Coordinates of N, CA and C and ligand atoms in Angstrom, one line a residue:
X24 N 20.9 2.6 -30.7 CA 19.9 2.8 -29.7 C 18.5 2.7 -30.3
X25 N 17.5 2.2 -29.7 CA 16.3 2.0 -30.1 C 15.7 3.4 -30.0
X26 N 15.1 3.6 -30.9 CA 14.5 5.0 -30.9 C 12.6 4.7 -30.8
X27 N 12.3 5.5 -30.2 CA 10.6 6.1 -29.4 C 10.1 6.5 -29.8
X28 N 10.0 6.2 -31.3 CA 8.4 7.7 -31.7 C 7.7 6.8 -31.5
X29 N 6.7 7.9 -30.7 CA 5.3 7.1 -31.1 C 4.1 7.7 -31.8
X30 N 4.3 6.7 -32.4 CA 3.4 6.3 -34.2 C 2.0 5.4 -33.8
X31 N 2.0 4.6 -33.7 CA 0.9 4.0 -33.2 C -0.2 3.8 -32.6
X32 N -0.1 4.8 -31.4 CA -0.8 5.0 -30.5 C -1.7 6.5 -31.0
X33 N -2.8 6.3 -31.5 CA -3.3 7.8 -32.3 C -3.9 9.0 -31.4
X34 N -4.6 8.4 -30.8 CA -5.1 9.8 -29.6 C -4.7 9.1 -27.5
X35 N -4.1 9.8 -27.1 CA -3.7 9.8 -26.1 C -5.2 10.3 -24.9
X36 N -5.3 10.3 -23.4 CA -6.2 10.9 -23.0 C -5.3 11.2 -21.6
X37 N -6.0 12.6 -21.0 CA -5.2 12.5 -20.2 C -6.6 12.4 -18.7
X38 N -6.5 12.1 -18.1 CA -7.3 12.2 -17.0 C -7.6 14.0 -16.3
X39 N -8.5 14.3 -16.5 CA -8.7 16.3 -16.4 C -9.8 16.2 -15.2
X40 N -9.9 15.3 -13.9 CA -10.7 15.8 -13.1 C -10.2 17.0 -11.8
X41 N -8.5 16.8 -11.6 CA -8.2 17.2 -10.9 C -6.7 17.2 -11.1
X42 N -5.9 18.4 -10.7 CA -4.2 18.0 -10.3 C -3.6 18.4 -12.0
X43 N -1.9 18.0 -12.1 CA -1.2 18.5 -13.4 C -1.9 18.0 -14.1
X44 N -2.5 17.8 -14.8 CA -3.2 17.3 -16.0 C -2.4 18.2 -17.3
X45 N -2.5 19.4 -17.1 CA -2.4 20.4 -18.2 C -0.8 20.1 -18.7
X46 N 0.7 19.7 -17.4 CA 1.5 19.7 -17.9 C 2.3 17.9 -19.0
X47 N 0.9 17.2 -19.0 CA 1.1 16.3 -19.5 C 0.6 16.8 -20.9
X48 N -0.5 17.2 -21.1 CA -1.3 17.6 -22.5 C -0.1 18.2 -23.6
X49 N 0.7 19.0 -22.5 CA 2.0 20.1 -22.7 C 3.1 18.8 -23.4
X50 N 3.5 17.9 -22.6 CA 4.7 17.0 -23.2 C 4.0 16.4 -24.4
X51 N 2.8 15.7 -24.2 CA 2.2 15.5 -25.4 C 2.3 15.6 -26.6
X52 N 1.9 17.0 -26.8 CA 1.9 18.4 -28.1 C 3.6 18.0 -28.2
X53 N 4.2 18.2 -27.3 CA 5.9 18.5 -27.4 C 6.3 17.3 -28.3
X54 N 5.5 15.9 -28.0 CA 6.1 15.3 -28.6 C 5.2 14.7 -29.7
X55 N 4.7 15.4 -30.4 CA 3.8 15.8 -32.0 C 2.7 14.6 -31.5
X56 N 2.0 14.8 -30.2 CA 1.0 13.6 -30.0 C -0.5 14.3 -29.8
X57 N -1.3 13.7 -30.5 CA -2.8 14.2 -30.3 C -3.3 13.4 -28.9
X58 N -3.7 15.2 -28.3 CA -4.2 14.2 -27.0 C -5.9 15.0 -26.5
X59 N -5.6 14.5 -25.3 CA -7.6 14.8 -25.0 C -7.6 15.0 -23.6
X60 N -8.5 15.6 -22.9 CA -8.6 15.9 -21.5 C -9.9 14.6 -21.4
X61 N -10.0 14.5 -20.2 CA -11.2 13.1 -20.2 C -11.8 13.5 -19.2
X62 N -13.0 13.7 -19.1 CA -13.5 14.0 -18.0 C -14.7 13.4 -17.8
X63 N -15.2 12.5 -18.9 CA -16.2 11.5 -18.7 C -15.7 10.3 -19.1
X64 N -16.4 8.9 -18.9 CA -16.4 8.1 -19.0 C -16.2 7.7 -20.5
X65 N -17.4 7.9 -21.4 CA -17.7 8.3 -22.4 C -16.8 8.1 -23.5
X66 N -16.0 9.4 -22.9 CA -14.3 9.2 -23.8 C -13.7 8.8 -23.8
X67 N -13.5 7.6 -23.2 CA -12.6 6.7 -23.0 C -12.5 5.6 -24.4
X68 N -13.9 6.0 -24.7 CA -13.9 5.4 -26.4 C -12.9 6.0 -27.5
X69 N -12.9 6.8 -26.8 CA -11.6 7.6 -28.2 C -10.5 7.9 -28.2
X70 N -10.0 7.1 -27.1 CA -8.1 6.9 -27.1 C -7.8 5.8 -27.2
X71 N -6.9 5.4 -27.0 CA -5.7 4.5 -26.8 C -4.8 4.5 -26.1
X72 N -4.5 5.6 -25.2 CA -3.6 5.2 -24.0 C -4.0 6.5 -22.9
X73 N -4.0 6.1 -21.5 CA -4.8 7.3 -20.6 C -3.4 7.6 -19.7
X74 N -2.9 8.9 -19.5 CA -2.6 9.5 -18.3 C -3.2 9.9 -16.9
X75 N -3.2 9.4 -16.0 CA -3.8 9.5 -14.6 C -2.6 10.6 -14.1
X76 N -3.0 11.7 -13.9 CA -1.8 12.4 -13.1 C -1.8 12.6 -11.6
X77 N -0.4 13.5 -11.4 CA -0.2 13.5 -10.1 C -1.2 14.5 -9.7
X78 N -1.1 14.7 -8.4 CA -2.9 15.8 -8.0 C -3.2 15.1 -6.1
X79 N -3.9 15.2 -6.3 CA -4.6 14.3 -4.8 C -5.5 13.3 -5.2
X80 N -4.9 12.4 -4.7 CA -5.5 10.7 -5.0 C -7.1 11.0 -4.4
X81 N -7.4 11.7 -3.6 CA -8.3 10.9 -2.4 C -9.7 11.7 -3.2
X82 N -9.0 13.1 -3.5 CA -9.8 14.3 -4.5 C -10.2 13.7 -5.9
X83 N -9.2 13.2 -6.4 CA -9.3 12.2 -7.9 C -10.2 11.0 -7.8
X84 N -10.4 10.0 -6.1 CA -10.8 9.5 -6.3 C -12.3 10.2 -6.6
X85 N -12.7 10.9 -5.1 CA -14.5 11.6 -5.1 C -14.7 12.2 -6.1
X86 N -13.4 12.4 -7.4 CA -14.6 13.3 -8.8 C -14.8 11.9 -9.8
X87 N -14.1 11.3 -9.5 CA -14.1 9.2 -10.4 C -15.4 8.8 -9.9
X88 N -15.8 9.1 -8.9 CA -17.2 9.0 -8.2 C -18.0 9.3 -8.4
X89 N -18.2 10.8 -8.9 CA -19.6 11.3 -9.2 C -20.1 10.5 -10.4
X90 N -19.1 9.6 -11.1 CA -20.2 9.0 -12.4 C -19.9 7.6 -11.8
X91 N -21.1 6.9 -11.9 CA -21.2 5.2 -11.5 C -20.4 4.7 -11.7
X92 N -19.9 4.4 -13.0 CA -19.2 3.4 -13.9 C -17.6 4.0 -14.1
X93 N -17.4 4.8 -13.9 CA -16.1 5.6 -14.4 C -15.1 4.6 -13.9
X94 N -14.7 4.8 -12.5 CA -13.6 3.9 -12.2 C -13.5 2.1 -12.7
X95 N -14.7 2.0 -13.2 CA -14.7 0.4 -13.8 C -14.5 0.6 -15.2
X96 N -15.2 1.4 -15.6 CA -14.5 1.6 -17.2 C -13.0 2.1 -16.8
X97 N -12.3 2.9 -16.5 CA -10.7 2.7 -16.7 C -10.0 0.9 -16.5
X98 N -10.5 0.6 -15.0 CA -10.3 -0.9 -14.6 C -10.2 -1.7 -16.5
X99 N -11.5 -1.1 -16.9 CA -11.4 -2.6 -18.0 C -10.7 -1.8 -19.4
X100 N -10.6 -0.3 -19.8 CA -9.8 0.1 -20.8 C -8.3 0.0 -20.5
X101 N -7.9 -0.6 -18.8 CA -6.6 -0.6 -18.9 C -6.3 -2.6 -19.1
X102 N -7.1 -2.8 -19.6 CA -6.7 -4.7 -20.5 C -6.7 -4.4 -21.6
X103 N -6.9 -3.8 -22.3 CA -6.5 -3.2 -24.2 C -5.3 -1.9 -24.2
X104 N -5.1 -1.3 -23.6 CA -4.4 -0.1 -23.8 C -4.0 -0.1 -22.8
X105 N -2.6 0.9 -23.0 CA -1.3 1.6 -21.6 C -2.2 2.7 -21.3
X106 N -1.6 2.6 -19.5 CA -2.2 3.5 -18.7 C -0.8 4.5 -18.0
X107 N -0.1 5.6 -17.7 CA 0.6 5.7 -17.2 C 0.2 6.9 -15.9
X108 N 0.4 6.5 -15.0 CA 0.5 7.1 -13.6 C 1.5 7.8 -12.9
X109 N 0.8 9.1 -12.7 CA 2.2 9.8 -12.0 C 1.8 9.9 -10.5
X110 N 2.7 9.7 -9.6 CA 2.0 10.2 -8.1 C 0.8 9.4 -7.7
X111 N -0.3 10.6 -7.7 CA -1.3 10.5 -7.1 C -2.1 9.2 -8.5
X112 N -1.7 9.2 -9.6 CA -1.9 8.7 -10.7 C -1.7 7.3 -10.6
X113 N -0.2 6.9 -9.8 CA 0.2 5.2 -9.6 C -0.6 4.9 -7.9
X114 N -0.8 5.9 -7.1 CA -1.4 5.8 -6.2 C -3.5 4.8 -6.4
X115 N -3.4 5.1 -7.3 CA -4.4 5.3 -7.6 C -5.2 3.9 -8.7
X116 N -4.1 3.5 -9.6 CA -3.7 2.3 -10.1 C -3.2 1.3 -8.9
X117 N -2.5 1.5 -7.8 CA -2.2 0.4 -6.9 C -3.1 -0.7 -6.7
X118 N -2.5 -1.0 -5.6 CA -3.6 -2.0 -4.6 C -3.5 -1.2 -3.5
X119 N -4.4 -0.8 -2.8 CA -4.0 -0.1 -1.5 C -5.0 -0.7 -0.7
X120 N -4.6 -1.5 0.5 CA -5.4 -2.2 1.1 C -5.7 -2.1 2.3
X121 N -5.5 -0.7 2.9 CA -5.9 -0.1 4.2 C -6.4 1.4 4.4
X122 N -6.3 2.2 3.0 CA -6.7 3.1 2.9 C -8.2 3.8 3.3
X123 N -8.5 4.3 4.0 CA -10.2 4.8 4.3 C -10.5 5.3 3.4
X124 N -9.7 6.6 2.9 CA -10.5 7.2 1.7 C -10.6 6.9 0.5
X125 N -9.4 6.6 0.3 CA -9.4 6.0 -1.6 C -9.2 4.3 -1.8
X126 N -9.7 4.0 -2.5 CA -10.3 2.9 -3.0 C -9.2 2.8 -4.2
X127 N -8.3 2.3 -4.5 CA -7.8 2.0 -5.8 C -8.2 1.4 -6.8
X128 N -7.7 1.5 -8.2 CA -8.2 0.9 -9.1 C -7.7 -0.5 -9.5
X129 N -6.5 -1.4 -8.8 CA -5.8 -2.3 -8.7 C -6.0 -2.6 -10.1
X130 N -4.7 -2.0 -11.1 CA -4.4 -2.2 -12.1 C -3.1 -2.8 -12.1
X131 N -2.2 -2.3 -11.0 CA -1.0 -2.5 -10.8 C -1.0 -3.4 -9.6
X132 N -0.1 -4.5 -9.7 CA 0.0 -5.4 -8.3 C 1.7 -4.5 -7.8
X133 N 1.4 -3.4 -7.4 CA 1.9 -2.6 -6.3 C 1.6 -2.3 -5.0
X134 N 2.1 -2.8 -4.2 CA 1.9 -1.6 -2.9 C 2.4 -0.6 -2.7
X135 N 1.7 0.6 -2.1 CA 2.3 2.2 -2.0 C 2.1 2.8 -0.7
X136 N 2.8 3.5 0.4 CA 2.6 4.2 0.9 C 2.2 5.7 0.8
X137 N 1.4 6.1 1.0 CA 1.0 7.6 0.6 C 2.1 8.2 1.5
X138 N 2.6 9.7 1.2 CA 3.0 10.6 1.5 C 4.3 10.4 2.4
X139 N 4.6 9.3 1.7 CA 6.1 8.5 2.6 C 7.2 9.9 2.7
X140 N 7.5 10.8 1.8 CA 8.2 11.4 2.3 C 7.9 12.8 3.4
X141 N 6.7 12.3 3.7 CA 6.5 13.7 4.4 C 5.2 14.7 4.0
X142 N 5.6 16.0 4.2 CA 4.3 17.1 4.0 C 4.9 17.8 2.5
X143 N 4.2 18.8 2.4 CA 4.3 19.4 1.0 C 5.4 20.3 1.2
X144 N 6.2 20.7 2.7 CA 7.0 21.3 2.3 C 8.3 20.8 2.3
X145 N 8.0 18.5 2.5 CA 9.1 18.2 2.5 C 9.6 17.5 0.6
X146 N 9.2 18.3 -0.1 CA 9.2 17.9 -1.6 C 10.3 18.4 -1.6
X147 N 10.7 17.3 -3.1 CA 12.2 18.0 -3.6 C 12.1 17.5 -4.9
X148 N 13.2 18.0 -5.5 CA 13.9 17.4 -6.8 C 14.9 16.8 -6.9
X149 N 14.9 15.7 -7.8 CA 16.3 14.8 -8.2 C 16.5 14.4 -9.2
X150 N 17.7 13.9 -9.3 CA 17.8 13.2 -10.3 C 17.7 11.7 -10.3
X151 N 16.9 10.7 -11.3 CA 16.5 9.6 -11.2 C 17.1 8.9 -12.2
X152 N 17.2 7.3 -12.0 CA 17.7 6.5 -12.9 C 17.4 6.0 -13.4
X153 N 17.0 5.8 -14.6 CA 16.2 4.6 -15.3 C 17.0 3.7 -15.8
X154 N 16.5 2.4 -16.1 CA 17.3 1.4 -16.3 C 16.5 -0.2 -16.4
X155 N 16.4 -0.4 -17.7 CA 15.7 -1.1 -18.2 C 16.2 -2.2 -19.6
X156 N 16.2 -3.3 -19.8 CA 16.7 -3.8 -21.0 C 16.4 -3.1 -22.2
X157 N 15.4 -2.5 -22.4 CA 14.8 -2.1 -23.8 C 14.9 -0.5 -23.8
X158 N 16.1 0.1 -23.1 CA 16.5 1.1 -23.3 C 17.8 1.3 -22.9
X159 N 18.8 2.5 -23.2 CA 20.1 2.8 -22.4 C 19.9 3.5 -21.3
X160 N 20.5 3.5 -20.9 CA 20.6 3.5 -19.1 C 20.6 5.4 -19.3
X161 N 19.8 6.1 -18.3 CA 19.7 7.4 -18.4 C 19.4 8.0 -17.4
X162 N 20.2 9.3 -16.7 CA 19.3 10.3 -15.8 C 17.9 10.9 -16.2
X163 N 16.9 11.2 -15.4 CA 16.0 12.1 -15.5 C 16.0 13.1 -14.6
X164 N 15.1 14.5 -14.6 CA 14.8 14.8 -13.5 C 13.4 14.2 -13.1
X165 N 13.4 14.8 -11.8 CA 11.7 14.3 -11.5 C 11.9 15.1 -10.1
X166 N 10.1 15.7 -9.4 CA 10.2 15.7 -8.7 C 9.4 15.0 -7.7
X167 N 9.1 15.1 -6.2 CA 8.4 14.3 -5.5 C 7.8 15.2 -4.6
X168 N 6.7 15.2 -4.8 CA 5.8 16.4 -4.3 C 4.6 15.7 -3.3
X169 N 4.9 15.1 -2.3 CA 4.1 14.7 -1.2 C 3.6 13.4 -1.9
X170 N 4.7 12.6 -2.1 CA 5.1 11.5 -2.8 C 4.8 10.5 -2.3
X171 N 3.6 9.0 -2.7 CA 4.2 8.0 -2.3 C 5.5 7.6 -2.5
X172 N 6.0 6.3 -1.6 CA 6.9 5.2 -1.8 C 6.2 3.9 -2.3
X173 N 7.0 3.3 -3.1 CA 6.9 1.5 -3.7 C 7.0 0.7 -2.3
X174 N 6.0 0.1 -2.0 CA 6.2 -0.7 -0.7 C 6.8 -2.1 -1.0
X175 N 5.9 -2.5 -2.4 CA 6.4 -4.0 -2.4 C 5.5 -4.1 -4.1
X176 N 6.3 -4.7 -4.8 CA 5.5 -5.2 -6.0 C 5.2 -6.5 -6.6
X177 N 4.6 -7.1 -7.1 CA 4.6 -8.3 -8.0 C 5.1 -8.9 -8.8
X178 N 5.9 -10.2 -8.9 CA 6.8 -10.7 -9.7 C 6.5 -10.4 -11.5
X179 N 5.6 -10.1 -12.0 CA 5.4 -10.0 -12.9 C 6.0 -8.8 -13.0
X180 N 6.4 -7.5 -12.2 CA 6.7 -6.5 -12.5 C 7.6 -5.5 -12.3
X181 N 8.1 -5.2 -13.2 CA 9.4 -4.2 -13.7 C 10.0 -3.3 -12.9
X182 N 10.3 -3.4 -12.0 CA 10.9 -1.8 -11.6 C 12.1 -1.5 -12.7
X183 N 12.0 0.0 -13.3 CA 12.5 0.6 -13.9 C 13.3 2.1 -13.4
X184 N 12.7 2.4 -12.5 CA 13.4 4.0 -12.2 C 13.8 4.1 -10.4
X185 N 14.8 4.3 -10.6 CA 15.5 4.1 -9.1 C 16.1 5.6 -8.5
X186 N 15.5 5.8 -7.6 CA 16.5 6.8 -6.4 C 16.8 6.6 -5.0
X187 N 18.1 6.7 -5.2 CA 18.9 6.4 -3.9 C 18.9 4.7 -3.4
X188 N 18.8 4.2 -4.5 CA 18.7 2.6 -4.1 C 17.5 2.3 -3.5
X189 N 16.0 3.1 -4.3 CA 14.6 2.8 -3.9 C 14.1 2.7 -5.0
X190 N 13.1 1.9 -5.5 CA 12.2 2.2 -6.6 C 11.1 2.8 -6.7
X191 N 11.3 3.8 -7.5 CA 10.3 4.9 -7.9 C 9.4 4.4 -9.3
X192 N 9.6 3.9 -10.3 CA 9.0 3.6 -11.5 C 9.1 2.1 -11.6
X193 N 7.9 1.8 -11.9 CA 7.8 0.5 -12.6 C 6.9 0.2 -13.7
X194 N 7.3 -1.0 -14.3 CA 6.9 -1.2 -15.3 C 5.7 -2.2 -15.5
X195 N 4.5 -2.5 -15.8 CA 3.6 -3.9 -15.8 C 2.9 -4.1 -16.6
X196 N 3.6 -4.9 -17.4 CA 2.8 -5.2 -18.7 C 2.9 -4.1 -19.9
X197 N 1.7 -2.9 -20.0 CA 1.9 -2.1 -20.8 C 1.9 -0.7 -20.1
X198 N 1.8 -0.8 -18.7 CA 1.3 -0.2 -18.0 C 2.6 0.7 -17.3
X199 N 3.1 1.8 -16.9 CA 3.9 2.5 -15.9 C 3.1 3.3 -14.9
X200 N 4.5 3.0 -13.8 CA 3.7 3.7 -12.3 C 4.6 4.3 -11.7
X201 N 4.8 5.6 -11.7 CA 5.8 6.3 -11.0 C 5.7 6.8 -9.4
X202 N 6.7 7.4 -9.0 CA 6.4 8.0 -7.6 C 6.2 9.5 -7.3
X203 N 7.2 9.9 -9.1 CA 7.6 11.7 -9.1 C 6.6 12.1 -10.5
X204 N 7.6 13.4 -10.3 CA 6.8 13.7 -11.5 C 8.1 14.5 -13.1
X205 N 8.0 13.8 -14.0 CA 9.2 14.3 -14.9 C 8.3 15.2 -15.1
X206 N 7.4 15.6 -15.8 CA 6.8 16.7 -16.4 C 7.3 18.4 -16.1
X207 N 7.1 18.2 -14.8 CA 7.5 19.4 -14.4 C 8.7 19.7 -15.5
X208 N 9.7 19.0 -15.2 CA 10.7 19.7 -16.0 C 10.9 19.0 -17.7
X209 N 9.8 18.8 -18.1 CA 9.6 19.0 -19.2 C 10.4 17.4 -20.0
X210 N 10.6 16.1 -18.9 CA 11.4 15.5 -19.4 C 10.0 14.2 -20.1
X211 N 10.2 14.2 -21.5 CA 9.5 13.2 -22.3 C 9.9 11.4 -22.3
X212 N 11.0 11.6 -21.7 CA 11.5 10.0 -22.1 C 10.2 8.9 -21.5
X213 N 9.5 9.0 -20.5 CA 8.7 8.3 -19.8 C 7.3 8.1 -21.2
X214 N 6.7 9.1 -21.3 CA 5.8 9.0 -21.8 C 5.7 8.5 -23.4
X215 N 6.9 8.7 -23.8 CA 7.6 8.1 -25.4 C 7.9 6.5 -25.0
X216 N 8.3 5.7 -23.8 CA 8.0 4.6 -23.2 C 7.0 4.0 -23.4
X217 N 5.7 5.0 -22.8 CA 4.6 4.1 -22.7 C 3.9 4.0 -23.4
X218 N 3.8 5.2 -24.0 CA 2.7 4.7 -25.5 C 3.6 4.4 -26.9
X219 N 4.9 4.0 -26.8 CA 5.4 4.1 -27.9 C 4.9 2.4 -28.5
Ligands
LIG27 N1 0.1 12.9 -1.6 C1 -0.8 12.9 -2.8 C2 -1.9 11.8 -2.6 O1 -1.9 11.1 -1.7 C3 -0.1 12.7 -4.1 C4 0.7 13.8 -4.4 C5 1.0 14.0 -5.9 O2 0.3 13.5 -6.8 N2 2.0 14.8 -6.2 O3 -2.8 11.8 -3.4

């Protein structure tokens, strides 16, 4: 089995304007990785791979807003370096092309529905599949916490994580876009993926 450390990738960043942020900083450390909260632009000079987390897209977008340039510096640090998105995080990397309030950063040629499953008190947990050539086939947990759905993606790109015969995670280029969130329960396999 191919094994995941990641060695290469020297300081991580996690996006800190809004939402879990903290439980990714958490897997990070877990998995002996120097990482960073990002809350300006600025810093974007001193990683190498950025976490966008789950949170509220629309909230994430209006604090990406208060600085001019912010959402365009991610747009162009995500052509050198992996970006991975949880939730509100791949919501947010999409293309969303009817949305009023948020504006995406179309990093990913995905379409997403927001809040496909419902309200916050129709969240749940599962177990998810991953399944990819460049790894062995694995459960995770994850959960889906006022979750988009994958509407439709681009030939260039990967779906990787499946529930119930839907895709939840994909893969593009260097880039991952989920629908859930592993963190919660503490599961690393995703994030040893992307920056490995
Ligand atoms: N429903 C939220 C949104 O549209 C996403 C929820 C989440 O990130 N868990 O931004």
């Amino acid at each position: 089995m191919k094994s995941f450390l990641i060695e290469e990738i020297k300081l991580i960043g996690v996006l800190a304007l809004q939402g879990n942020f903290q439980s990714h900083l958490e897997i990070l450390n877990q998995l002996g990785k120097t990482s960073k909260e990002i809350k300006f632009s600025k810093e974007l000079d001193q990683i190498e791979g950025l976490i966008i987390p789950g949170g509220e897209s629309t909230t994430i977008y209006n604090l990406l807003n208060r600085e001019k340039n912010f959402a365009r510096e991610i747009k162009s640090f995500s052509r050198s370096f992996p970006i991975l998105g949880t939730c509100a995080g791949l919501i947010l990397m999409s293309k969303i092309e009817d949305d009023k309030i948020v504006k995406s950063l179309n990093i990913l040629d995905v379409l997403v529905e927001r809040n496909a499953y419902g309200r916050q008190i129709n969240s749940f947990s599962a177990s998810i599949q991953l399944k990819n050539d460049s790894f062995d086939e694995r459960l995770i947990q994850g959960s889906f916490i006022r979750a988009p759905k994958i509407i439709s993606y681009g030939e260039d790109t990967e779906p990787f994580a499946f529930f119930q015969n839907e895709v939840v995670g994909i893969k593009s280029g260097k880039h991952i876009g989920i629908t859930f969130h592993p963190e919660i329960f503490q599961e690393t396999f995703i994030h040893e993926i992307c920056f490995s």
